[in-house]
Amino acid sequence: MAIPETPSRRSLIPSFLYSSSVRMVNLDQNLMPGVNNPSGLSDSTAAPQHSAEGIGRNFMIPAPNESGIKMFSPAFYAACTAGGILSCGLTHMAVTPLDLVKCNMQINPAKYKNISSGFGVLLKEQGVKGFFRGWVPTLLGYSAQGACKFGFYEFFKKYYSDIAGPENAAKYKTIIYLAGSASAEVIADICLCPFEAVKVRVQTQPGFARGLADGFPKFVKAEGAAALYKGIVPLWGRQIPYTMMKFATFENIVEAIYKYAIPTPKDKCSKGLQLGVSFAGGYVAGCSVLLYRILLITWCLSSTIPKEQQPVMPTTGGSPAPAKK
C-alpha cells in the first residue's frame, strides 16, 4: 500500500545530515499498469485497490524524509533526545570496565599503576563481575546527559539562529554551534552530576554500596543532597569545551565533505553514503577532541612541575640555555 506524501510529512532526521530523493511508489501501477487500474486512469483519478496481496506487493520502507516528523517540532526534539539516550547511555555503559580502572588509577595510583595491571587487580580481588560495578548509574547518568545534550543542542541552535536572523546565522554559524552546544552541555551536566558522584563512590570505595539503588540513599544520608553537586564546576570545565569542539567540528567537517569531496548534491546521495559522511565527520570530530584533551593534560602537568625541573629548550644558536639555580 503506497503512503501518500503530504506537506506535513518531514524527516525524522535533520535534513542537514540525511535526505533522500526516493519517494513511495505503487509497484503494481508502475510495473503492471492495467492490473490494478484497468480503466487506464491516472493515479489521481483511479480508486485505490486494497487487498492483502496488493499490500504485500506494494509495501516499501519509507525514506527518512517521509517519516512524518516535522523539523523542529516537539516530535523532532523527542527523536533527537532518544538518539542522545541511545548514543551516550549505551556506549558509556559498554566501556564501564575501562572507566572503572581509570577512576581507580586516579584515586589509588600506587595500587593501580596502569591499565593492564589495573584489570589484573580487579580480576583478582573482585572477579569478572567486578568489572561492571557501577554500570547502572553510568547507564542512567549518561543517558540523561545524552538526552539533554542532543535534544537541547538542536533547540539552542535554532533559538540562537532565530535571534541572529538568517544572514547573521549563516555568517556566524560556527559561533551558533559553539553557543548552542555550550548551553546544552550546561543542562546535560546538571543531570549527569548526581549519578557521576554515586558512580565514582561505588567504583572507588570498596564496601560503600553495590550500586545505585543502595548507594544513592547512602550517599545522601551521609553527606546531604547538596554533595551530589560538589563536582559540578569541574565537570562543566571538562565537558563544556569538549562538547563545543565536538559539535562545531562535526558540523563543519560534514559540510566540508559535501562541499568539496562529494560531487553529487547531498539530497541526491544514497542513505548509505550520507551515513558514511556522518560517521566520518564524527570520527574527525572525536580525534580533534582527543587532541584537545592531550594538550590540556600536557599543559596541566607542565604547570605543576617546578620551573627548574622543566626540560630546557635549545636556543637559536643550538646550545641549551643555562638552567637557573
mmCIF file of C-alpha atoms in Angstrom:
data_model
loop_
_atom_site.group_PDB
_atom_site.id
_atom_site.type_symbol
_atom_site.label_atom_id
_atom_site.label_comp_id
_atom_site.label_asym_id
_atom_site.label_seq_id
_atom_site.Cartn_x
_atom_site.Cartn_y
_atom_site.Cartn_z
ATOM 1 C CA MET A 1 0.000 0.000 0.000
ATOM 2 C CA ALA A 2 1.544 3.265 -1.080
ATOM 3 C CA ILE A 3 1.684 6.015 1.511
ATOM 4 C CA PRO A 4 0.823 9.440 0.078
ATOM 5 C CA GLU A 5 3.192 12.252 0.929
ATOM 6 C CA THR A 6 1.714 15.451 2.329
ATOM 7 C CA PRO A 7 3.357 18.815 3.124
ATOM 8 C CA SER A 8 3.239 17.955 6.831
ATOM 9 C CA ARG A 9 5.431 14.893 6.365
ATOM 10 C CA ARG A 10 9.026 15.776 7.184
ATOM 11 C CA SER A 11 12.232 13.973 8.050
ATOM 12 C CA LEU A 12 12.807 12.203 11.332
ATOM 13 C CA ILE A 13 16.486 13.068 10.956
ATOM 14 C CA PRO A 14 17.702 16.627 10.270
ATOM 15 C CA SER A 15 17.901 17.293 6.556
ATOM 16 C CA PHE A 16 21.412 18.667 7.113
ATOM 17 C CA LEU A 17 22.573 15.113 7.748
ATOM 18 C CA TYR A 18 20.175 12.941 5.809
ATOM 19 C CA SER A 19 17.830 13.364 2.909
ATOM 20 C CA SER A 20 16.617 11.251 0.058
ATOM 21 C CA SER A 21 15.117 11.798 -3.344
ATOM 22 C CA VAL A 22 13.405 8.393 -3.236
ATOM 23 C CA ARG A 23 9.639 8.511 -2.932
ATOM 24 C CA MET A 24 6.995 5.898 -2.230
ATOM 25 C CA VAL A 25 5.636 4.397 -5.417
ATOM 26 C CA ASN A 26 2.920 1.904 -6.208
ATOM 27 C CA LEU A 27 4.770 -1.000 -7.722
ATOM 28 C CA ASP A 28 1.714 -2.518 -9.355
ATOM 29 C CA GLN A 29 0.807 0.700 -11.115
ATOM 30 C CA ASN A 30 4.395 1.340 -12.244
ATOM 31 C CA LEU A 31 5.339 -2.150 -13.321
ATOM 32 C CA MET A 32 1.959 -3.584 -14.342
ATOM 33 C CA PRO A 33 -0.333 -0.722 -15.360
ATOM 34 C CA GLY A 34 -3.761 -2.068 -16.072
ATOM 35 C CA VAL A 35 -3.770 -4.853 -13.482
ATOM 36 C CA ASN A 36 -4.964 -2.738 -10.587
ATOM 37 C CA ASN A 37 -6.102 0.108 -12.861
ATOM 38 C CA PRO A 38 -7.850 -1.496 -15.830
ATOM 39 C CA SER A 39 -9.549 1.737 -16.826
ATOM 40 C CA GLY A 40 -6.159 3.300 -17.660
ATOM 41 C CA LEU A 41 -6.879 6.321 -15.456
ATOM 42 C CA SER A 42 -4.056 8.164 -13.764
ATOM 43 C CA ASP A 43 -3.169 7.623 -10.100
ATOM 44 C CA SER A 44 -5.024 10.743 -9.088
ATOM 45 C CA THR A 45 -8.328 9.564 -10.544
ATOM 46 C CA ALA A 46 -8.178 5.831 -10.099
ATOM 47 C CA ALA A 47 -9.709 4.419 -6.946
ATOM 48 C CA PRO A 48 -7.193 2.679 -4.655
ATOM 49 C CA GLN A 49 -7.265 -1.079 -4.618
ATOM 50 C CA HIS A 50 -6.954 -2.687 -1.178
ATOM 51 C CA SER A 51 -6.156 -6.355 -0.845
ATOM 52 C CA ALA A 52 -3.845 -8.489 1.245
ATOM 53 C CA GLU A 53 -1.983 -9.474 -1.894
ATOM 54 C CA GLY A 54 -1.679 -5.875 -3.052
ATOM 55 C CA ILE A 55 -0.408 -4.733 0.335
ATOM 56 C CA GLY A 56 2.243 -7.420 0.291
ATOM 57 C CA ARG A 57 3.453 -6.414 -3.170
ATOM 58 C CA ASN A 58 3.313 -2.647 -2.742
ATOM 59 C CA PHE A 59 4.831 -2.183 0.694
ATOM 60 C CA MET A 60 8.090 -0.208 0.785
ATOM 61 C CA ILE A 61 10.060 1.149 3.725
ATOM 62 C CA PRO A 62 9.743 4.955 3.713
ATOM 63 C CA ALA A 63 12.834 7.081 3.215
ATOM 64 C CA PRO A 64 13.961 9.382 6.083
ATOM 65 C CA ASN A 65 12.208 12.460 4.694
ATOM 66 C CA GLU A 66 8.934 10.538 4.587
ATOM 67 C CA SER A 67 8.871 9.588 8.246
ATOM 68 C CA GLY A 68 6.218 12.117 9.206
ATOM 69 C CA ILE A 69 8.081 14.223 11.792
ATOM 70 C CA LYS A 70 8.298 17.939 11.110
ATOM 71 C CA MET A 71 11.648 19.646 11.579
ATOM 72 C CA PHE A 72 11.972 21.497 14.901
ATOM 73 C CA SER A 73 8.627 20.169 16.112
ATOM 74 C CA PRO A 74 8.241 18.595 19.579
ATOM 75 C CA ALA A 75 8.414 15.192 17.919
ATOM 76 C CA PHE A 76 11.677 16.173 16.222
ATOM 77 C CA TYR A 77 13.261 17.188 19.532
ATOM 78 C CA ALA A 78 11.956 13.975 21.096
ATOM 79 C CA ALA A 79 13.674 11.996 18.331
ATOM 80 C CA CYS A 80 16.951 13.853 18.966
ATOM 81 C CA THR A 81 16.561 13.154 22.669
ATOM 82 C CA ALA A 82 16.022 9.453 22.037
ATOM 83 C CA GLY A 83 19.098 9.377 19.819
ATOM 84 C CA GLY A 84 21.141 11.000 22.567
ATOM 85 C CA ILE A 85 19.971 8.420 25.105
ATOM 86 C CA LEU A 86 20.998 5.531 22.868
ATOM 87 C CA SER A 87 24.292 7.015 21.713
ATOM 88 C CA CYS A 88 25.558 8.164 25.128
ATOM 89 C CA GLY A 89 23.992 5.776 27.625
ATOM 90 C CA LEU A 90 24.779 2.514 25.856
ATOM 91 C CA THR A 91 28.300 3.447 24.779
ATOM 92 C CA HIS A 92 29.375 4.636 28.225
ATOM 93 C CA MET A 93 27.886 1.551 29.821
ATOM 94 C CA ALA A 94 29.814 -0.644 27.377
ATOM 95 C CA VAL A 95 33.147 0.844 28.485
ATOM 96 C CA THR A 96 32.362 0.627 32.211
ATOM 97 C CA PRO A 97 35.361 -1.706 32.841
ATOM 98 C CA LEU A 98 37.755 0.824 31.338
ATOM 99 C CA ASP A 99 36.159 3.678 33.265
ATOM 100 C CA LEU A 100 36.380 1.630 36.453
ATOM 101 C CA VAL A 101 40.112 1.089 36.042
ATOM 102 C CA LYS A 102 40.646 4.762 35.114
ATOM 103 C CA CYS A 103 38.862 6.030 38.236
ATOM 104 C CA ASN A 104 40.839 3.693 40.498
ATOM 105 C CA MET A 105 44.115 4.721 38.837
ATOM 106 C CA GLN A 106 43.275 8.318 39.701
ATOM 107 C CA ILE A 107 42.305 7.526 43.295
ATOM 108 C CA ASN A 108 44.997 4.936 44.102
ATOM 109 C CA PRO A 109 47.876 5.190 41.591
ATOM 110 C CA ALA A 110 50.188 3.110 43.803
ATOM 111 C CA LYS A 111 47.886 0.093 43.546
ATOM 112 C CA TYR A 112 46.571 0.649 40.020
ATOM 113 C CA LYS A 113 49.781 1.534 38.190
ATOM 114 C CA ASN A 114 48.468 1.191 34.633
ATOM 115 C CA ILE A 115 45.518 -0.176 32.690
ATOM 116 C CA SER A 116 46.778 -3.746 32.326
ATOM 117 C CA SER A 117 47.808 -4.113 35.970
ATOM 118 C CA GLY A 118 44.572 -2.384 36.984
ATOM 119 C CA PHE A 119 42.491 -5.012 35.225
ATOM 120 C CA GLY A 120 44.608 -7.679 36.886
ATOM 121 C CA VAL A 121 43.991 -6.239 40.352
ATOM 122 C CA LEU A 122 40.248 -6.007 39.753
ATOM 123 C CA LEU A 123 40.080 -9.548 38.395
ATOM 124 C CA LYS A 124 41.997 -10.908 41.364
ATOM 125 C CA GLU A 125 40.012 -9.045 44.021
ATOM 126 C CA GLN A 126 36.504 -8.937 42.563
ATOM 127 C CA GLY A 127 36.348 -11.363 39.666
ATOM 128 C CA VAL A 128 34.907 -10.729 36.228
ATOM 129 C CA LYS A 129 31.660 -9.482 37.762
ATOM 130 C CA GLY A 130 33.531 -6.621 39.380
ATOM 131 C CA PHE A 131 34.407 -5.133 36.000
ATOM 132 C CA PHE A 132 30.870 -3.779 35.668
ATOM 133 C CA ARG A 133 30.470 -2.336 39.133
ATOM 134 C CA GLY A 134 28.638 0.963 38.766
ATOM 135 C CA TRP A 135 27.072 0.200 35.387
ATOM 136 C CA VAL A 136 23.579 1.293 36.463
ATOM 137 C CA PRO A 137 24.481 4.898 37.434
ATOM 138 C CA THR A 138 26.658 5.003 34.319
ATOM 139 C CA LEU A 139 23.780 3.961 32.069
ATOM 140 C CA LEU A 140 21.195 6.245 33.685
ATOM 141 C CA GLY A 141 23.515 9.207 34.152
ATOM 142 C CA TYR A 142 24.900 9.298 30.641
ATOM 143 C CA SER A 143 21.503 8.534 29.147
ATOM 144 C CA ALA A 144 20.187 11.650 30.892
ATOM 145 C CA GLN A 145 23.235 13.603 29.753
ATOM 146 C CA GLY A 146 22.869 12.419 26.151
ATOM 147 C CA ALA A 147 19.178 13.224 26.096
ATOM 148 C CA CYS A 148 19.793 16.812 27.187
ATOM 149 C CA LYS A 149 22.957 17.256 25.131
ATOM 150 C CA PHE A 150 21.476 16.288 21.771
ATOM 151 C CA GLY A 151 17.935 17.498 22.380
ATOM 152 C CA PHE A 152 18.869 20.901 23.750
ATOM 153 C CA TYR A 153 21.657 21.362 21.199
ATOM 154 C CA GLU A 154 19.120 21.310 18.368
ATOM 155 C CA PHE A 155 16.821 23.578 20.382
ATOM 156 C CA PHE A 156 19.501 26.173 21.183
ATOM 157 C CA LYS A 157 20.933 26.018 17.671
ATOM 158 C CA LYS A 158 17.577 27.059 16.245
ATOM 159 C CA TYR A 159 16.929 29.517 19.087
ATOM 160 C CA TYR A 160 20.200 31.397 18.549
ATOM 161 C CA SER A 161 19.762 31.258 14.763
ATOM 162 C CA ASP A 162 16.338 32.879 15.087
ATOM 163 C CA ILE A 163 17.790 35.614 17.303
ATOM 164 C CA ALA A 164 20.653 36.284 14.887
ATOM 165 C CA GLY A 165 18.481 36.275 11.782
ATOM 166 C CA PRO A 166 19.087 34.375 8.523
ATOM 167 C CA GLU A 167 22.022 36.496 7.301
ATOM 168 C CA ASN A 168 23.964 36.549 10.573
ATOM 169 C CA ALA A 169 23.117 32.911 11.290
ATOM 170 C CA ALA A 170 24.749 31.880 8.021
ATOM 171 C CA LYS A 171 27.703 34.210 8.533
ATOM 172 C CA TYR A 172 28.408 33.236 12.122
ATOM 173 C CA LYS A 173 27.198 29.641 12.063
ATOM 174 C CA THR A 174 30.228 28.279 13.919
ATOM 175 C CA ILE A 175 29.593 30.700 16.780
ATOM 176 C CA ILE A 176 26.000 29.463 16.895
ATOM 177 C CA TYR A 177 27.232 25.857 17.000
ATOM 178 C CA LEU A 178 29.540 26.726 19.887
ATOM 179 C CA ALA A 179 26.905 28.658 21.822
ATOM 180 C CA GLY A 180 24.232 26.018 21.283
ATOM 181 C CA SER A 181 26.455 23.139 22.355
ATOM 182 C CA ALA A 182 27.735 25.008 25.421
ATOM 183 C CA SER A 183 24.205 25.857 26.544
ATOM 184 C CA ALA A 184 23.081 22.271 26.055
ATOM 185 C CA GLU A 185 26.040 20.863 27.980
ATOM 186 C CA VAL A 186 25.364 23.091 30.991
ATOM 187 C CA ILE A 187 21.949 21.441 31.353
ATOM 188 C CA ALA A 188 23.254 17.977 30.465
ATOM 189 C CA ASP A 189 25.885 18.045 33.215
ATOM 190 C CA ILE A 190 23.330 19.092 35.815
ATOM 191 C CA CYS A 191 21.506 15.857 35.010
ATOM 192 C CA LEU A 192 24.695 13.788 34.971
ATOM 193 C CA CYS A 193 26.420 15.065 38.106
ATOM 194 C CA PRO A 194 24.412 13.211 40.817
ATOM 195 C CA PHE A 195 24.797 9.873 39.015
ATOM 196 C CA GLU A 196 28.501 10.526 38.441
ATOM 197 C CA ALA A 197 29.050 11.268 42.132
ATOM 198 C CA VAL A 198 27.437 7.995 43.213
ATOM 199 C CA LYS A 199 29.149 6.045 40.431
ATOM 200 C CA VAL A 200 32.638 7.188 41.412
ATOM 201 C CA ARG A 201 31.979 6.422 45.077
ATOM 202 C CA VAL A 202 30.693 2.926 44.263
ATOM 203 C CA GLN A 203 33.639 2.195 41.967
ATOM 204 C CA THR A 204 36.461 3.565 44.104
ATOM 205 C CA GLN A 205 35.346 2.903 47.704
ATOM 206 C CA PRO A 206 35.108 -0.851 48.363
ATOM 207 C CA GLY A 207 32.168 -1.791 50.535
ATOM 208 C CA PHE A 208 30.381 1.527 50.111
ATOM 209 C CA ALA A 209 27.476 0.123 48.124
ATOM 210 C CA ARG A 210 26.644 -2.473 45.488
ATOM 211 C CA GLY A 211 25.192 0.034 43.034
ATOM 212 C CA LEU A 212 22.827 2.935 42.549
ATOM 213 C CA ALA A 213 19.836 1.546 44.475
ATOM 214 C CA ASP A 214 21.649 1.387 47.803
ATOM 215 C CA GLY A 215 24.447 3.834 47.004
ATOM 216 C CA PHE A 216 22.267 6.871 46.245
ATOM 217 C CA PRO A 217 20.331 6.970 49.575
ATOM 218 C CA LYS A 218 23.512 6.123 51.485
ATOM 219 C CA PHE A 219 25.369 8.978 49.816
ATOM 220 C CA VAL A 220 22.605 11.499 50.507
ATOM 221 C CA LYS A 221 22.229 10.350 54.122
ATOM 222 C CA ALA A 222 25.951 10.645 54.793
ATOM 223 C CA GLU A 223 26.744 13.916 53.011
ATOM 224 C CA GLY A 224 23.437 15.569 52.138
ATOM 225 C CA ALA A 225 21.768 16.147 48.790
ATOM 226 C CA ALA A 226 23.939 19.188 48.037
ATOM 227 C CA ALA A 227 27.033 16.956 47.993
ATOM 228 C CA LEU A 228 25.749 15.349 44.816
ATOM 229 C CA TYR A 229 26.712 18.564 43.025
ATOM 230 C CA LYS A 230 30.102 19.206 44.614
ATOM 231 C CA GLY A 231 31.778 18.234 41.366
ATOM 232 C CA ILE A 232 29.575 20.256 39.010
ATOM 233 C CA VAL A 233 32.114 23.045 38.356
ATOM 234 C CA PRO A 234 34.997 20.739 37.364
ATOM 235 C CA LEU A 235 32.513 18.689 35.352
ATOM 236 C CA TRP A 236 31.497 21.823 33.445
ATOM 237 C CA GLY A 237 35.157 22.689 32.994
ATOM 238 C CA ARG A 238 35.798 19.304 31.400
ATOM 239 C CA GLN A 239 32.629 18.745 29.410
ATOM 240 C CA ILE A 240 31.666 22.162 28.035
ATOM 241 C CA PRO A 241 34.862 22.813 25.995
ATOM 242 C CA TYR A 242 34.800 19.187 24.836
ATOM 243 C CA THR A 243 31.189 19.396 23.646
ATOM 244 C CA MET A 244 31.703 22.770 21.973
ATOM 245 C CA MET A 245 34.640 21.446 19.973
ATOM 246 C CA LYS A 246 32.871 18.191 19.150
ATOM 247 C CA PHE A 247 29.687 19.684 17.719
ATOM 248 C CA ALA A 248 31.312 22.626 15.949
ATOM 249 C CA THR A 249 33.927 20.383 14.341
ATOM 250 C CA PHE A 250 31.337 17.813 13.335
ATOM 251 C CA GLU A 251 29.052 20.353 11.703
ATOM 252 C CA ASN A 252 31.864 21.979 9.728
ATOM 253 C CA ILE A 253 33.503 18.702 8.694
ATOM 254 C CA VAL A 254 30.231 17.280 7.362
ATOM 255 C CA GLU A 255 29.534 20.489 5.473
ATOM 256 C CA ALA A 256 33.049 20.499 4.009
ATOM 257 C CA ILE A 257 32.766 16.875 2.862
ATOM 258 C CA TYR A 258 29.568 17.591 0.977
ATOM 259 C CA LYS A 259 31.021 20.799 -0.457
ATOM 260 C CA TYR A 260 34.467 19.629 -1.574
ATOM 261 C CA ALA A 261 34.694 15.829 -1.582
ATOM 262 C CA ILE A 262 31.359 14.652 -2.986
ATOM 263 C CA PRO A 263 30.387 15.960 -6.433
ATOM 264 C CA THR A 264 26.774 14.798 -6.076
ATOM 265 C CA PRO A 265 24.341 17.130 -4.266
ATOM 266 C CA LYS A 266 23.562 15.941 -0.782
ATOM 267 C CA ASP A 267 19.879 15.292 -1.445
ATOM 268 C CA LYS A 268 20.885 13.056 -4.363
ATOM 269 C CA CYS A 269 23.281 10.911 -2.331
ATOM 270 C CA SER A 270 22.247 7.487 -1.125
ATOM 271 C CA LYS A 271 21.359 6.975 2.511
ATOM 272 C CA GLY A 272 24.409 4.760 2.954
ATOM 273 C CA LEU A 273 26.732 7.463 1.645
ATOM 274 C CA GLN A 274 25.140 10.093 3.873
ATOM 275 C CA LEU A 275 25.516 7.817 6.877
ATOM 276 C CA GLY A 276 29.173 7.297 5.980
ATOM 277 C CA VAL A 277 29.718 11.042 5.784
ATOM 278 C CA SER A 278 28.183 11.450 9.225
ATOM 279 C CA PHE A 279 30.424 8.734 10.654
ATOM 280 C CA ALA A 280 33.469 10.356 9.035
ATOM 281 C CA GLY A 281 32.524 13.735 10.497
ATOM 282 C CA GLY A 282 32.044 12.191 13.919
ATOM 283 C CA TYR A 283 35.385 10.382 13.724
ATOM 284 C CA VAL A 284 37.306 13.519 12.796
ATOM 285 C CA ALA A 285 35.479 15.479 15.498
ATOM 286 C CA GLY A 286 36.397 12.810 18.036
ATOM 287 C CA CYS A 287 40.062 12.949 17.024
ATOM 288 C CA SER A 288 40.114 16.715 17.413
ATOM 289 C CA VAL A 289 38.600 16.416 20.886
ATOM 290 C CA LEU A 290 41.206 13.792 21.808
ATOM 291 C CA LEU A 291 43.965 16.156 20.679
ATOM 292 C CA TYR A 292 42.430 18.942 22.777
ATOM 293 C CA ARG A 293 42.433 16.733 25.864
ATOM 294 C CA ILE A 294 46.022 15.614 25.295
ATOM 295 C CA LEU A 295 47.163 19.230 25.004
ATOM 296 C CA LEU A 296 45.156 20.182 28.083
ATOM 297 C CA ILE A 297 46.676 17.381 30.158
ATOM 298 C CA THR A 298 50.154 18.275 28.927
ATOM 299 C CA TRP A 299 49.620 21.898 29.908
ATOM 300 C CA CYS A 300 48.283 20.934 33.347
ATOM 301 C CA LEU A 301 51.189 18.600 34.000
ATOM 302 C CA SER A 302 53.776 21.126 32.883
ATOM 303 C CA SER A 303 52.224 23.827 35.052
ATOM 304 C CA THR A 304 52.639 21.645 38.160
ATOM 305 C CA ILE A 305 56.343 20.868 37.527
ATOM 306 C CA PRO A 306 58.743 23.327 39.142
ATOM 307 C CA LYS A 307 60.347 25.591 36.568
ATOM 308 C CA GLU A 308 63.874 24.452 37.350
ATOM 309 C CA GLN A 309 62.840 20.829 36.696
ATOM 310 C CA GLN A 310 61.186 21.510 33.343
ATOM 311 C CA PRO A 311 63.122 20.477 30.227
ATOM 312 C CA VAL A 312 65.209 23.298 28.784
ATOM 313 C CA MET A 313 64.571 24.178 25.143
ATOM 314 C CA PRO A 314 67.638 24.917 22.993
ATOM 315 C CA THR A 315 68.328 28.481 21.958
ATOM 316 C CA THR A 316 68.517 29.656 18.362
ATOM 317 C CA GLY A 317 72.262 29.073 18.400
ATOM 318 C CA GLY A 318 71.770 25.385 19.109
ATOM 319 C CA SER A 319 73.283 25.280 22.595
ATOM 320 C CA PRO A 320 70.991 24.809 25.601
ATOM 321 C CA ALA A 321 70.220 27.767 27.775
ATOM 322 C CA PRO A 322 71.765 27.575 31.262
ATOM 323 C CA ALA A 323 69.444 26.256 33.932
ATOM 324 C CA LYS A 324 68.587 28.601 36.719
ATOM 325 C CA LYS A 325 69.905 27.583 40.116
#
